[in-house]
PDB file of C-alpha atoms in Angstrom:
ATOM      1  CA  MET C 865       0.000   0.000   0.000  1.00  0.00           C
ATOM      2  CA  ILE C 866       0.938   3.644  -0.408  1.00  0.00           C
ATOM      3  CA  ILE C 867       0.697   5.662   2.802  1.00  0.00           C
ATOM      4  CA  LYS C 868       0.997   9.439   2.610  1.00  0.00           C
ATOM      5  CA  LEU C 869       1.387  11.920   5.450  1.00  0.00           C
ATOM      6  CA  LEU C 870       0.009  15.043   3.803  1.00  0.00           C
ATOM      7  CA  GLU C 871       1.225  17.645   6.294  1.00  0.00           C
ATOM      8  CA  PRO C 872       3.775  18.022   9.106  1.00  0.00           C
ATOM      9  CA  LEU C 873       2.886  16.900  12.625  1.00  0.00           C
ATOM     10  CA  ARG C 874       4.993  19.443  14.580  1.00  0.00           C
ATOM     11  CA  VAL C 875       7.568  16.862  15.618  1.00  0.00           C
ATOM     12  CA  PRO C 876      11.130  16.457  14.328  1.00  0.00           C
ATOM     13  CA  LYS C 877      11.574  14.786  10.951  1.00  0.00           C
ATOM     14  CA  ASP C 878      13.751  12.076  12.463  1.00  0.00           C
ATOM     15  CA  MET C 879      10.833  11.091  14.713  1.00  0.00           C
ATOM     16  CA  ILE C 880       8.572  10.786  11.661  1.00  0.00           C
ATOM     17  CA  GLU C 881      11.173   8.604   9.969  1.00  0.00           C
ATOM     18  CA  GLU C 882      11.493   6.430  13.073  1.00  0.00           C
ATOM     19  CA  LEU C 883       7.721   6.002  13.387  1.00  0.00           C
ATOM     20  CA  ALA C 884       7.413   5.252   9.661  1.00  0.00           C
ATOM     21  CA  GLN C 885      10.085   2.553   9.651  1.00  0.00           C
ATOM     22  CA  PRO C 886       7.746  -0.298  10.730  1.00  0.00           C
ATOM     23  CA  ILE C 887       5.465   0.629   7.811  1.00  0.00           C
ATOM     24  CA  LYS C 888       8.386   0.354   5.403  1.00  0.00           C
ATOM     25  CA  ASP C 889       9.518  -2.874   7.044  1.00  0.00           C
ATOM     26  CA  MET C 890       6.130  -4.366   6.157  1.00  0.00           C
ATOM     27  CA  GLY C 891       6.835  -3.578   2.509  1.00  0.00           C
ATOM     28  CA  HIS C 892       4.633  -0.514   2.168  1.00  0.00           C
ATOM     29  CA  GLU C 893       5.572   2.851   0.643  1.00  0.00           C
ATOM     30  CA  PHE C 894       5.584   5.924   2.870  1.00  0.00           C
ATOM     31  CA  VAL C 895       5.511   9.489   1.527  1.00  0.00           C
ATOM     32  CA  TYR C 896       5.905  12.554   3.765  1.00  0.00           C
ATOM     33  CA  TYR C 897       5.062  16.162   2.842  1.00  0.00           C
ATOM     34  CA  GLU C 898       6.872  18.678   5.027  1.00  0.00           C
ATOM     35  CA  GLU C 899       4.684  21.700   4.208  1.00  0.00           C
ATOM     36  CA  LYS C 900       0.969  21.924   4.917  1.00  0.00           C
ATOM     37  CA  THR C 901      -1.536  23.018   2.298  1.00  0.00           C
ATOM     38  CA  THR C 902      -5.216  23.887   2.278  1.00  0.00           C
ATOM     39  CA  ASP C 903      -5.416  24.111  -1.505  1.00  0.00           C
ATOM     40  CA  THR C 904      -7.891  21.550  -2.809  1.00  0.00           C
ATOM     41  CA  ASN C 905      -6.021  20.885  -6.052  1.00  0.00           C
ATOM     42  CA  GLU C 906      -2.768  20.346  -4.180  1.00  0.00           C
ATOM     43  CA  LEU C 907      -4.494  17.980  -1.763  1.00  0.00           C
ATOM     44  CA  ILE C 908      -5.879  16.007  -4.716  1.00  0.00           C
ATOM     45  CA  LYS C 909      -2.383  15.808  -6.164  1.00  0.00           C
ATOM     46  CA  ARG C 910      -0.859  14.700  -2.867  1.00  0.00           C
ATOM     47  CA  SER C 911      -3.576  12.101  -2.289  1.00  0.00           C
ATOM     48  CA  GLU C 912      -3.220  10.583  -5.748  1.00  0.00           C
ATOM     49  CA  ASP C 913      -2.590   6.803  -5.625  1.00  0.00           C
ATOM     50  CA  ALA C 914      -2.684   6.782  -1.812  1.00  0.00           C
ATOM     51  CA  ASP C 915      -4.374   3.891  -0.037  1.00  0.00           C
ATOM     52  CA  ILE C 916      -4.012   5.661   3.305  1.00  0.00           C
ATOM     53  CA  VAL C 917      -3.703   9.376   3.993  1.00  0.00           C
ATOM     54  CA  MET C 918      -2.653  10.855   7.297  1.00  0.00           C
ATOM     55  CA  ILE C 919      -3.715  14.451   7.971  1.00  0.00           C
ATOM     56  CA  ALA C 920      -3.935  16.822  10.933  1.00  0.00           C
ATOM     57  CA  ASN C 921      -6.522  19.581  11.425  1.00  0.00           C
ATOM     58  CA  ASN C 922      -6.637  21.159   7.981  1.00  0.00           C
ATOM     59  CA  PRO C 923      -9.793  20.630   5.881  1.00  0.00           C
ATOM     60  CA  TYR C 924     -10.028  17.499   3.739  1.00  0.00           C
ATOM     61  CA  PRO C 925     -13.007  18.233   1.480  1.00  0.00           C
ATOM     62  CA  ALA C 926     -15.302  16.001  -0.539  1.00  0.00           C
ATOM     63  CA  GLU C 927     -13.595  16.913  -3.832  1.00  0.00           C
ATOM     64  CA  VAL C 928     -10.350  15.356  -2.621  1.00  0.00           C
ATOM     65  CA  ILE C 929     -12.025  12.191  -1.363  1.00  0.00           C
ATOM     66  CA  GLU C 930     -13.992  11.768  -4.563  1.00  0.00           C
ATOM     67  CA  ALA C 931     -10.855  12.180  -6.692  1.00  0.00           C
ATOM     68  CA  SER C 932      -8.814   9.673  -4.671  1.00  0.00           C
ATOM     69  CA  GLU C 933      -9.632   6.392  -6.372  1.00  0.00           C
ATOM     70  CA  ASN C 934      -7.478   4.132  -4.197  1.00  0.00           C
ATOM     71  CA  LEU C 935      -8.234   5.727  -0.848  1.00  0.00           C
ATOM     72  CA  LYS C 936      -9.343   3.290   1.854  1.00  0.00           C
ATOM     73  CA  PHE C 937      -8.428   4.955   5.152  1.00  0.00           C
ATOM     74  CA  ILE C 938      -8.278   8.585   6.355  1.00  0.00           C
ATOM     75  CA  ASN C 939      -6.153   8.748   9.493  1.00  0.00           C
ATOM     76  CA  ILE C 940      -6.655  12.055  11.335  1.00  0.00           C
ATOM     77  CA  ALA C 941      -4.004  13.313  13.739  1.00  0.00           C
ATOM     78  CA  PHE C 942      -6.594  15.243  15.695  1.00  0.00           C
ATOM     79  CA  THR C 943      -9.474  14.577  18.089  1.00  0.00           C
ATOM     80  CA  GLY C 944     -12.204  16.412  16.172  1.00  0.00           C
ATOM     81  CA  VAL C 945     -13.084  15.064  12.732  1.00  0.00           C
ATOM     82  CA  ASP C 946     -15.545  17.684  11.504  1.00  0.00           C
ATOM     83  CA  HIS C 947     -12.957  19.072   9.041  1.00  0.00           C
ATOM     84  CA  VAL C 948     -13.161  15.854   6.987  1.00  0.00           C
ATOM     85  CA  ASN C 949     -16.179  15.269   4.740  1.00  0.00           C
ATOM     86  CA  ALA C 950     -17.485  12.096   6.348  1.00  0.00           C
ATOM     87  CA  GLU C 951     -20.424  11.812   3.961  1.00  0.00           C
ATOM     88  CA  ALA C 952     -18.118  11.565   0.955  1.00  0.00           C
ATOM     89  CA  ALA C 953     -15.950   9.024   2.788  1.00  0.00           C
ATOM     90  CA  ASN C 954     -18.913   6.897   3.806  1.00  0.00           C
ATOM     91  CA  LYS C 955     -20.195   6.771   0.233  1.00  0.00           C
ATOM     92  CA  LYS C 956     -16.904   5.152  -0.789  1.00  0.00           C
ATOM     93  CA  ASP C 957     -16.685   2.970   2.348  1.00  0.00           C
ATOM     94  CA  ILE C 958     -13.523   4.792   3.404  1.00  0.00           C
ATOM     95  CA  LYS C 959     -12.725   4.325   7.074  1.00  0.00           C
ATOM     96  CA  ILE C 960     -11.879   7.332   9.263  1.00  0.00           C
ATOM     97  CA  ALA C 961      -9.887   7.238  12.506  1.00  0.00           C
ATOM     98  CA  ASN C 962      -8.804   9.954  14.916  1.00  0.00           C
ATOM     99  CA  ALA C 963      -6.004  10.376  17.449  1.00  0.00           C
ATOM    100  CA  ALA C 964      -8.247  10.107  20.481  1.00  0.00           C
ATOM    101  CA  GLY C 965      -6.486  10.791  23.754  1.00  0.00           C
ATOM    102  CA  TYR C 966      -3.448  12.761  22.652  1.00  0.00           C
ATOM    103  CA  SER C 967      -4.690  16.053  24.137  1.00  0.00           C
ATOM    104  CA  ASN C 968      -6.244  14.641  27.292  1.00  0.00           C
ATOM    105  CA  GLN C 969      -3.847  16.701  29.404  1.00  0.00           C
ATOM    106  CA  SER C 970      -3.139  19.727  27.235  1.00  0.00           C
ATOM    107  CA  VAL C 971      -6.755  20.785  26.639  1.00  0.00           C
ATOM    108  CA  PRO C 972      -7.892  20.438  30.275  1.00  0.00           C
ATOM    109  CA  GLU C 973      -4.831  22.399  31.435  1.00  0.00           C
ATOM    110  CA  LEU C 974      -5.755  25.245  29.093  1.00  0.00           C
ATOM    111  CA  ALA C 975      -9.356  25.171  30.360  1.00  0.00           C
ATOM    112  CA  ILE C 976      -7.987  25.689  33.859  1.00  0.00           C
ATOM    113  CA  GLY C 977      -5.620  28.395  32.590  1.00  0.00           C
ATOM    114  CA  LEU C 978      -8.426  30.305  30.890  1.00  0.00           C
ATOM    115  CA  THR C 979     -10.521  30.067  34.051  1.00  0.00           C
ATOM    116  CA  LEU C 980      -7.674  31.433  36.155  1.00  0.00           C
ATOM    117  CA  ASP C 981      -7.106  34.253  33.685  1.00  0.00           C
ATOM    118  CA  VAL C 982     -10.767  35.257  33.688  1.00  0.00           C
ATOM    119  CA  TYR C 983     -10.963  34.970  37.479  1.00  0.00           C
ATOM    120  CA  ARG C 984      -7.645  36.633  38.332  1.00  0.00           C
ATOM    121  CA  GLY C 985      -7.071  38.985  35.392  1.00  0.00           C
ATOM    122  CA  ILE C 986      -3.641  37.572  34.572  1.00  0.00           C
ATOM    123  CA  SER C 987      -3.525  38.899  31.005  1.00  0.00           C
ATOM    124  CA  SER C 988      -4.903  42.328  31.884  1.00  0.00           C
ATOM    125  CA  GLY C 989      -2.677  42.487  34.965  1.00  0.00           C
ATOM    126  CA  ASN C 990       0.378  41.862  32.829  1.00  0.00           C
ATOM    127  CA  THR C 991      -0.632  44.784  30.626  1.00  0.00           C
ATOM    128  CA  GLU C 992      -1.526  47.061  33.531  1.00  0.00           C
ATOM    129  CA  VAL C 993       1.669  46.571  35.507  1.00  0.00           C
ATOM    130  CA  ARG C 994       3.692  47.570  32.432  1.00  0.00           C
ATOM    131  CA  SER C 995       1.592  50.671  31.820  1.00  0.00           C
ATOM    132  CA  LYS C 996       2.659  54.198  32.741  1.00  0.00           C
ATOM    133  CA  ASP C 997      -0.976  54.791  33.676  1.00  0.00           C
ATOM    134  CA  PHE C 998      -1.139  51.903  36.152  1.00  0.00           C
ATOM    135  CA  SER C 999      -4.674  51.854  37.529  1.00  0.00           C
ATOM    136  CA  GLY C1000      -3.905  49.882  40.676  1.00  0.00           C
ATOM    137  CA  GLN C1001      -4.496  46.399  42.009  1.00  0.00           C
ATOM    138  CA  PHE C1002      -7.711  44.549  41.291  1.00  0.00           C
ATOM    139  CA  GLN C1003      -9.568  41.863  43.166  1.00  0.00           C
ATOM    140  CA  GLY C1004     -10.178  38.407  41.733  1.00  0.00           C
ATOM    141  CA  ARG C1005     -11.998  35.215  42.612  1.00  0.00           C
ATOM    142  CA  GLU C1006     -11.044  31.662  43.613  1.00  0.00           C
ATOM    143  CA  ILE C1007     -12.114  28.347  42.082  1.00  0.00           C
ATOM    144  CA  LYS C1008     -12.389  26.623  45.463  1.00  0.00           C
ATOM    145  CA  GLY C1009     -16.000  26.141  46.494  1.00  0.00           C
ATOM    146  CA  LYS C1010     -17.406  27.086  43.088  1.00  0.00           C
ATOM    147  CA  THR C1011     -19.784  24.823  41.172  1.00  0.00           C
ATOM    148  CA  VAL C1012     -18.237  23.787  37.874  1.00  0.00           C
ATOM    149  CA  GLY C1013     -20.539  22.501  35.154  1.00  0.00           C
ATOM    150  CA  ILE C1014     -18.841  20.185  32.668  1.00  0.00           C
ATOM    151  CA  VAL C1015     -20.786  20.137  29.391  1.00  0.00           C
ATOM    152  CA  GLY C1016     -19.595  16.973  27.679  1.00  0.00           C
ATOM    153  CA  THR C1017     -18.055  14.385  29.994  1.00  0.00           C
ATOM    154  CA  GLY C1018     -15.940  12.305  27.653  1.00  0.00           C
ATOM    155  CA  GLN C1019     -12.226  11.886  28.257  1.00  0.00           C
ATOM    156  CA  LEU C1020     -11.441  15.604  27.970  1.00  0.00           C
ATOM    157  CA  GLY C1021     -14.360  16.753  30.064  1.00  0.00           C
ATOM    158  CA  THR C1022     -13.697  14.193  32.770  1.00  0.00           C
ATOM    159  CA  ARG C1023      -9.995  15.068  32.983  1.00  0.00           C
ATOM    160  CA  THR C1024     -10.951  18.747  33.215  1.00  0.00           C
ATOM    161  CA  ALA C1025     -13.353  17.893  36.021  1.00  0.00           C
ATOM    162  CA  GLU C1026     -10.543  16.085  37.812  1.00  0.00           C
ATOM    163  CA  LEU C1027      -8.335  19.184  37.649  1.00  0.00           C
ATOM    164  CA  PHE C1028     -11.144  21.437  38.860  1.00  0.00           C
ATOM    165  CA  LYS C1029     -11.758  19.067  41.750  1.00  0.00           C
ATOM    166  CA  ALA C1030      -8.105  19.441  42.746  1.00  0.00           C
ATOM    167  CA  PHE C1031      -8.832  23.162  43.199  1.00  0.00           C
ATOM    168  CA  GLY C1032     -11.738  22.324  45.518  1.00  0.00           C
ATOM    169  CA  ALA C1033     -14.630  22.843  43.108  1.00  0.00           C
ATOM    170  CA  ASN C1034     -17.984  21.070  43.214  1.00  0.00           C
ATOM    171  CA  LEU C1035     -18.835  19.164  40.021  1.00  0.00           C
ATOM    172  CA  ILE C1036     -22.019  18.844  38.004  1.00  0.00           C
ATOM    173  CA  GLY C1037     -22.279  17.639  34.430  1.00  0.00           C
ATOM    174  CA  TYR C1038     -24.320  17.218  31.279  1.00  0.00           C
ATOM    175  CA  ASN C1039     -23.851  14.448  28.736  1.00  0.00           C
ATOM    176  CA  ARG C1040     -26.011  12.086  26.694  1.00  0.00           C
ATOM    177  CA  SER C1041     -24.728   9.210  28.831  1.00  0.00           C
ATOM    178  CA  GLU C1042     -23.260   9.228  32.309  1.00  0.00           C
ATOM    179  CA  ASN C1043     -19.529   8.582  32.759  1.00  0.00           C
ATOM    180  CA  GLU C1044     -18.761   6.354  35.741  1.00  0.00           C
ATOM    181  CA  GLU C1045     -15.275   7.840  36.067  1.00  0.00           C
ATOM    182  CA  ALA C1046     -16.775  11.328  36.320  1.00  0.00           C
ATOM    183  CA  LYS C1047     -19.316  10.137  38.863  1.00  0.00           C
ATOM    184  CA  ALA C1048     -16.486   8.642  40.927  1.00  0.00           C
ATOM    185  CA  LEU C1049     -15.046  12.169  41.155  1.00  0.00           C
ATOM    186  CA  GLY C1050     -18.289  13.296  42.779  1.00  0.00           C
ATOM    187  CA  MET C1051     -19.988  14.680  39.663  1.00  0.00           C
ATOM    188  CA  THR C1052     -23.774  14.655  39.597  1.00  0.00           C
ATOM    189  CA  TYR C1053     -25.598  14.673  36.270  1.00  0.00           C
ATOM    190  CA  HIS C1054     -28.408  17.034  35.294  1.00  0.00           C
ATOM    191  CA  ASP C1055     -30.138  18.311  32.189  1.00  0.00           C
ATOM    192  CA  LEU C1056     -28.403  21.112  30.315  1.00  0.00           C
ATOM    193  CA  GLU C1057     -30.743  23.788  31.630  1.00  0.00           C
ATOM    194  CA  THR C1058     -29.882  22.895  35.221  1.00  0.00           C
ATOM    195  CA  VAL C1059     -26.141  22.820  34.561  1.00  0.00           C
ATOM    196  CA  MET C1060     -26.307  26.220  32.887  1.00  0.00           C
ATOM    197  CA  SER C1061     -28.321  27.773  35.710  1.00  0.00           C
ATOM    198  CA  GLU C1062     -26.493  26.286  38.707  1.00  0.00           C
ATOM    199  CA  SER C1063     -22.850  26.586  37.582  1.00  0.00           C
ATOM    200  CA  ASP C1064     -20.411  29.302  38.545  1.00  0.00           C
ATOM    201  CA  ILE C1065     -18.017  28.062  35.872  1.00  0.00           C
ATOM    202  CA  ILE C1066     -19.120  26.214  32.722  1.00  0.00           C
ATOM    203  CA  SER C1067     -16.491  24.301  30.769  1.00  0.00           C
ATOM    204  CA  VAL C1068     -17.528  23.022  27.333  1.00  0.00           C
ATOM    205  CA  HIS C1069     -16.135  19.746  25.953  1.00  0.00           C
ATOM    206  CA  LEU C1070     -18.647  18.639  23.319  1.00  0.00           C
ATOM    207  CA  PRO C1071     -17.715  17.430  19.838  1.00  0.00           C
ATOM    208  CA  LEU C1072     -19.232  19.357  16.949  1.00  0.00           C
ATOM    209  CA  THR C1073     -22.123  17.429  15.410  1.00  0.00           C
ATOM    210  CA  GLU C1074     -25.472  18.392  13.950  1.00  0.00           C
ATOM    211  CA  ASP C1075     -26.959  17.776  17.394  1.00  0.00           C
ATOM    212  CA  THR C1076     -24.452  19.944  19.267  1.00  0.00           C
ATOM    213  CA  ARG C1077     -24.141  22.848  16.822  1.00  0.00           C
ATOM    214  CA  GLY C1078     -25.523  25.882  18.641  1.00  0.00           C
ATOM    215  CA  ILE C1079     -26.615  23.791  21.621  1.00  0.00           C
ATOM    216  CA  ILE C1080     -25.472  26.587  23.942  1.00  0.00           C
ATOM    217  CA  SER C1081     -27.986  28.988  22.495  1.00  0.00           C
ATOM    218  CA  LYS C1082     -29.199  32.423  23.493  1.00  0.00           C
ATOM    219  CA  GLU C1083     -31.821  30.705  25.623  1.00  0.00           C
ATOM    220  CA  MET C1084     -29.243  28.546  27.402  1.00  0.00           C
ATOM    221  CA  LEU C1085     -26.934  31.513  27.990  1.00  0.00           C
ATOM    222  CA  SER C1086     -29.840  33.425  29.514  1.00  0.00           C
ATOM    223  CA  LYS C1087     -30.077  30.785  32.244  1.00  0.00           C
ATOM    224  CA  MET C1088     -26.559  31.520  33.520  1.00  0.00           C
ATOM    225  CA  LYS C1089     -25.910  33.481  36.691  1.00  0.00           C
ATOM    226  CA  GLU C1090     -24.667  37.044  36.214  1.00  0.00           C
ATOM    227  CA  SER C1091     -21.543  36.024  38.148  1.00  0.00           C
ATOM    228  CA  ALA C1092     -20.906  32.917  36.025  1.00  0.00           C
ATOM    229  CA  ILE C1093     -18.237  32.453  33.374  1.00  0.00           C
ATOM    230  CA  ILE C1094     -18.025  30.092  30.400  1.00  0.00           C
ATOM    231  CA  ILE C1095     -14.925  28.365  29.037  1.00  0.00           C
ATOM    232  CA  ASN C1096     -14.832  26.751  25.586  1.00  0.00           C
ATOM    233  CA  THR C1097     -11.891  24.593  24.490  1.00  0.00           C
ATOM    234  CA  ALA C1098     -14.039  22.283  22.344  1.00  0.00           C
ATOM    235  CA  ARG C1099     -15.515  23.671  19.123  1.00  0.00           C
ATOM    236  CA  GLY C1100     -16.612  27.244  18.497  1.00  0.00           C
ATOM    237  CA  PRO C1101     -19.971  26.548  16.824  1.00  0.00           C
ATOM    238  CA  VAL C1102     -21.387  24.672  19.805  1.00  0.00           C
ATOM    239  CA  ILE C1103     -22.004  28.150  21.266  1.00  0.00           C
ATOM    240  CA  ASP C1104     -24.040  30.876  19.582  1.00  0.00           C
ATOM    241  CA  SER C1105     -21.202  33.409  19.338  1.00  0.00           C
ATOM    242  CA  ASP C1106     -23.457  36.415  18.673  1.00  0.00           C
ATOM    243  CA  ALA C1107     -25.593  35.587  21.700  1.00  0.00           C
ATOM    244  CA  LEU C1108     -22.493  35.073  23.838  1.00  0.00           C
ATOM    245  CA  ALA C1109     -21.047  38.435  22.828  1.00  0.00           C
ATOM    246  CA  ASP C1110     -24.379  40.117  23.587  1.00  0.00           C
ATOM    247  CA  ALA C1111     -24.560  38.447  27.018  1.00  0.00           C
ATOM    248  CA  LEU C1112     -21.021  39.534  27.870  1.00  0.00           C
ATOM    249  CA  ASN C1113     -21.506  43.112  26.720  1.00  0.00           C
ATOM    250  CA  ALA C1114     -24.784  43.412  28.622  1.00  0.00           C
ATOM    251  CA  ASP C1115     -23.136  42.088  31.812  1.00  0.00           C
ATOM    252  CA  GLU C1116     -25.606  39.208  31.834  1.00  0.00           C
ATOM    253  CA  ILE C1117     -22.675  36.883  32.517  1.00  0.00           C
ATOM    254  CA  SER C1118     -19.334  37.683  34.103  1.00  0.00           C
ATOM    255  CA  GLY C1119     -16.764  36.515  31.546  1.00  0.00           C
ATOM    256  CA  ALA C1120     -15.572  33.986  29.000  1.00  0.00           C
ATOM    257  CA  GLY C1121     -12.386  32.156  28.072  1.00  0.00           C
ATOM    258  CA  LEU C1122     -12.364  30.902  24.492  1.00  0.00           C
ATOM    259  CA  ASP C1123      -9.829  28.884  22.536  1.00  0.00           C
ATOM    260  CA  VAL C1124     -12.176  28.095  19.631  1.00  0.00           C
ATOM    261  CA  PHE C1125     -14.375  30.134  17.325  1.00  0.00           C
ATOM    262  CA  ASP C1126     -16.696  29.766  14.343  1.00  0.00           C
ATOM    263  CA  MET C1127     -13.612  29.729  12.145  1.00  0.00           C
ATOM    264  CA  GLU C1128      -9.912  29.069  12.544  1.00  0.00           C
ATOM    265  CA  PRO C1129      -7.709  32.100  13.242  1.00  0.00           C
ATOM    266  CA  PRO C1130      -7.062  34.642  11.828  1.00  0.00           C
ATOM    267  CA  ILE C1131     -10.428  35.960  12.978  1.00  0.00           C
ATOM    268  CA  PRO C1132     -12.274  38.635  10.938  1.00  0.00           C
ATOM    269  CA  ALA C1133     -12.104  42.070  12.535  1.00  0.00           C
ATOM    270  CA  ASP C1134     -15.900  42.288  12.822  1.00  0.00           C
ATOM    271  CA  TYR C1135     -16.263  38.985  14.692  1.00  0.00           C
ATOM    272  CA  PRO C1136     -18.364  39.965  17.738  1.00  0.00           C
ATOM    273  CA  LEU C1137     -16.356  38.112  20.366  1.00  0.00           C
ATOM    274  CA  LEU C1138     -13.198  40.089  19.558  1.00  0.00           C
ATOM    275  CA  ALA C1139     -14.761  43.157  21.173  1.00  0.00           C
ATOM    276  CA  ALA C1140     -16.780  41.400  23.878  1.00  0.00           C
ATOM    277  CA  LYS C1141     -16.244  42.491  27.476  1.00  0.00           C
ATOM    278  CA  ASN C1142     -14.334  40.367  30.005  1.00  0.00           C
ATOM    279  CA  THR C1143     -13.207  37.840  27.403  1.00  0.00           C
ATOM    280  CA  ILE C1144      -9.894  35.999  27.142  1.00  0.00           C
ATOM    281  CA  LEU C1145      -9.082  34.588  23.696  1.00  0.00           C
ATOM    282  CA  THR C1146      -6.397  32.113  22.654  1.00  0.00           C
ATOM    283  CA  PRO C1147      -5.768  31.029  19.027  1.00  0.00           C
ATOM    284  CA  HIS C1148      -6.949  27.391  19.155  1.00  0.00           C
ATOM    285  CA  VAL C1149      -3.899  26.051  20.976  1.00  0.00           C
ATOM    286  CA  GLY C1150      -5.516  23.802  23.569  1.00  0.00           C
ATOM    287  CA  PHE C1151      -4.185  20.716  21.817  1.00  0.00           C
ATOM    288  CA  LEU C1152      -0.783  22.217  21.083  1.00  0.00           C
ATOM    289  CA  THR C1153       2.009  21.348  23.518  1.00  0.00           C
ATOM    290  CA  ASP C1154       5.394  19.732  22.999  1.00  0.00           C
ATOM    291  CA  GLU C1155       4.215  16.645  24.849  1.00  0.00           C
ATOM    292  CA  SER C1156       0.873  16.304  23.083  1.00  0.00           C
ATOM    293  CA  MET C1157       2.453  16.573  19.637  1.00  0.00           C
ATOM    294  CA  VAL C1158       4.748  13.646  20.378  1.00  0.00           C
ATOM    295  CA  LEU C1159       1.841  11.583  21.691  1.00  0.00           C
ATOM    296  CA  ARG C1160      -0.288  12.544  18.690  1.00  0.00           C
ATOM    297  CA  ALA C1161       2.344  11.374  16.232  1.00  0.00           C
ATOM    298  CA  GLU C1162       2.711   8.091  18.072  1.00  0.00           C
ATOM    299  CA  ILE C1163      -1.052   7.479  18.083  1.00  0.00           C
ATOM    300  CA  VAL C1164      -1.591   8.299  14.418  1.00  0.00           C
ATOM    301  CA  PHE C1165       1.202   5.962  13.308  1.00  0.00           C
ATOM    302  CA  GLU C1166      -0.176   3.268  15.616  1.00  0.00           C
ATOM    303  CA  ASN C1167      -3.538   3.754  13.864  1.00  0.00           C
ATOM    304  CA  THR C1168      -1.881   3.202  10.488  1.00  0.00           C
ATOM    305  CA  LEU C1169      -0.056   0.079  11.627  1.00  0.00           C
ATOM    306  CA  ALA C1170      -3.217  -1.326  13.192  1.00  0.00           C
ATOM    307  CA  TYR C1171      -5.095  -0.816   9.925  1.00  0.00           C
ATOM    308  CA  LEU C1172      -2.319  -2.449   7.907  1.00  0.00           C
ATOM    309  CA  LYS C1173      -2.483  -5.441  10.264  1.00  0.00           C
ATOM    310  CA  GLY C1174      -6.232  -5.758   9.731  1.00  0.00           C
ATOM    311  CA  LYS C1175      -7.141  -4.528  13.213  1.00  0.00           C
ATOM    312  CA  PRO C1176      -8.218  -0.886  12.752  1.00  0.00           C
ATOM    313  CA  GLN C1177      -8.537   1.225  15.892  1.00  0.00           C
ATOM    314  CA  ASN C1178      -9.949   4.611  16.879  1.00  0.00           C
ATOM    315  CA  LEU C1179     -12.509   4.431  14.063  1.00  0.00           C
ATOM    316  CA  VAL C1180     -15.133   7.174  14.070  1.00  0.00           C
ATOM    317  CA  ASN C1181     -17.336   5.982  11.189  1.00  0.00           C
TER     318      ASN C1181
END
């Protein structure tokens, strides 16, 4: 088979070569592209003749899948898979796998970091203390004793809950099914309306699907306490961004920490959340640490080897 890694994985080239060696030892061809592309025609060219493609978080549209006659397996070095046209893949019986688990520490740590920044004004304090017009000290809040609502209690949400518990928070959660590991931490499950209304801190960890798109709507945001904050390290479109900006600017909620948006950065200048009050923004880096990139590369190559051995893993379709 021909296996092609269509974009770099943010690890050294010698690590890629080391991870690819077992594939070559099995008699398969491995091709590695060291520059990423989002150009559809270039992706079609790169995918030509490939039985397996390995990609990261750049879009892989239907046109590419339809043009790739030999393609059997799309191996995604990412947790979310909404950037790959699953409908086109399913029509051709092409399997899709993800790198589940690689960011189970990095994303929860950023969720905590965003919470601390919103609560303690770390970013604004850094700016203020360097200013000639220093306005003085400001008073923050503590996580201990707060009720944290975890919206989406899969691996990422449950690990985030574990970190919040270490700060002394109380845990409630919303998910389609209850996670026994989360319950063992002391989490109690409720409907979404209850989680939104009772939480001091809401941390979102839902995948983006047709069911979750816009699930945190204007109505759901209106149920939040005025003192509550919301953190999103999952997918931007699960929250109605216009409604969130309105709620922040009207002081209907206290703040937000966002790593994800309706689009990938750079963000258009008129995007409402850029000017929203009491909002900390990071450029979709929750997954991106030195350690997580190494783990991601290891998982995605393990996925390829498992498929080649007839025992595919981490399938999402």
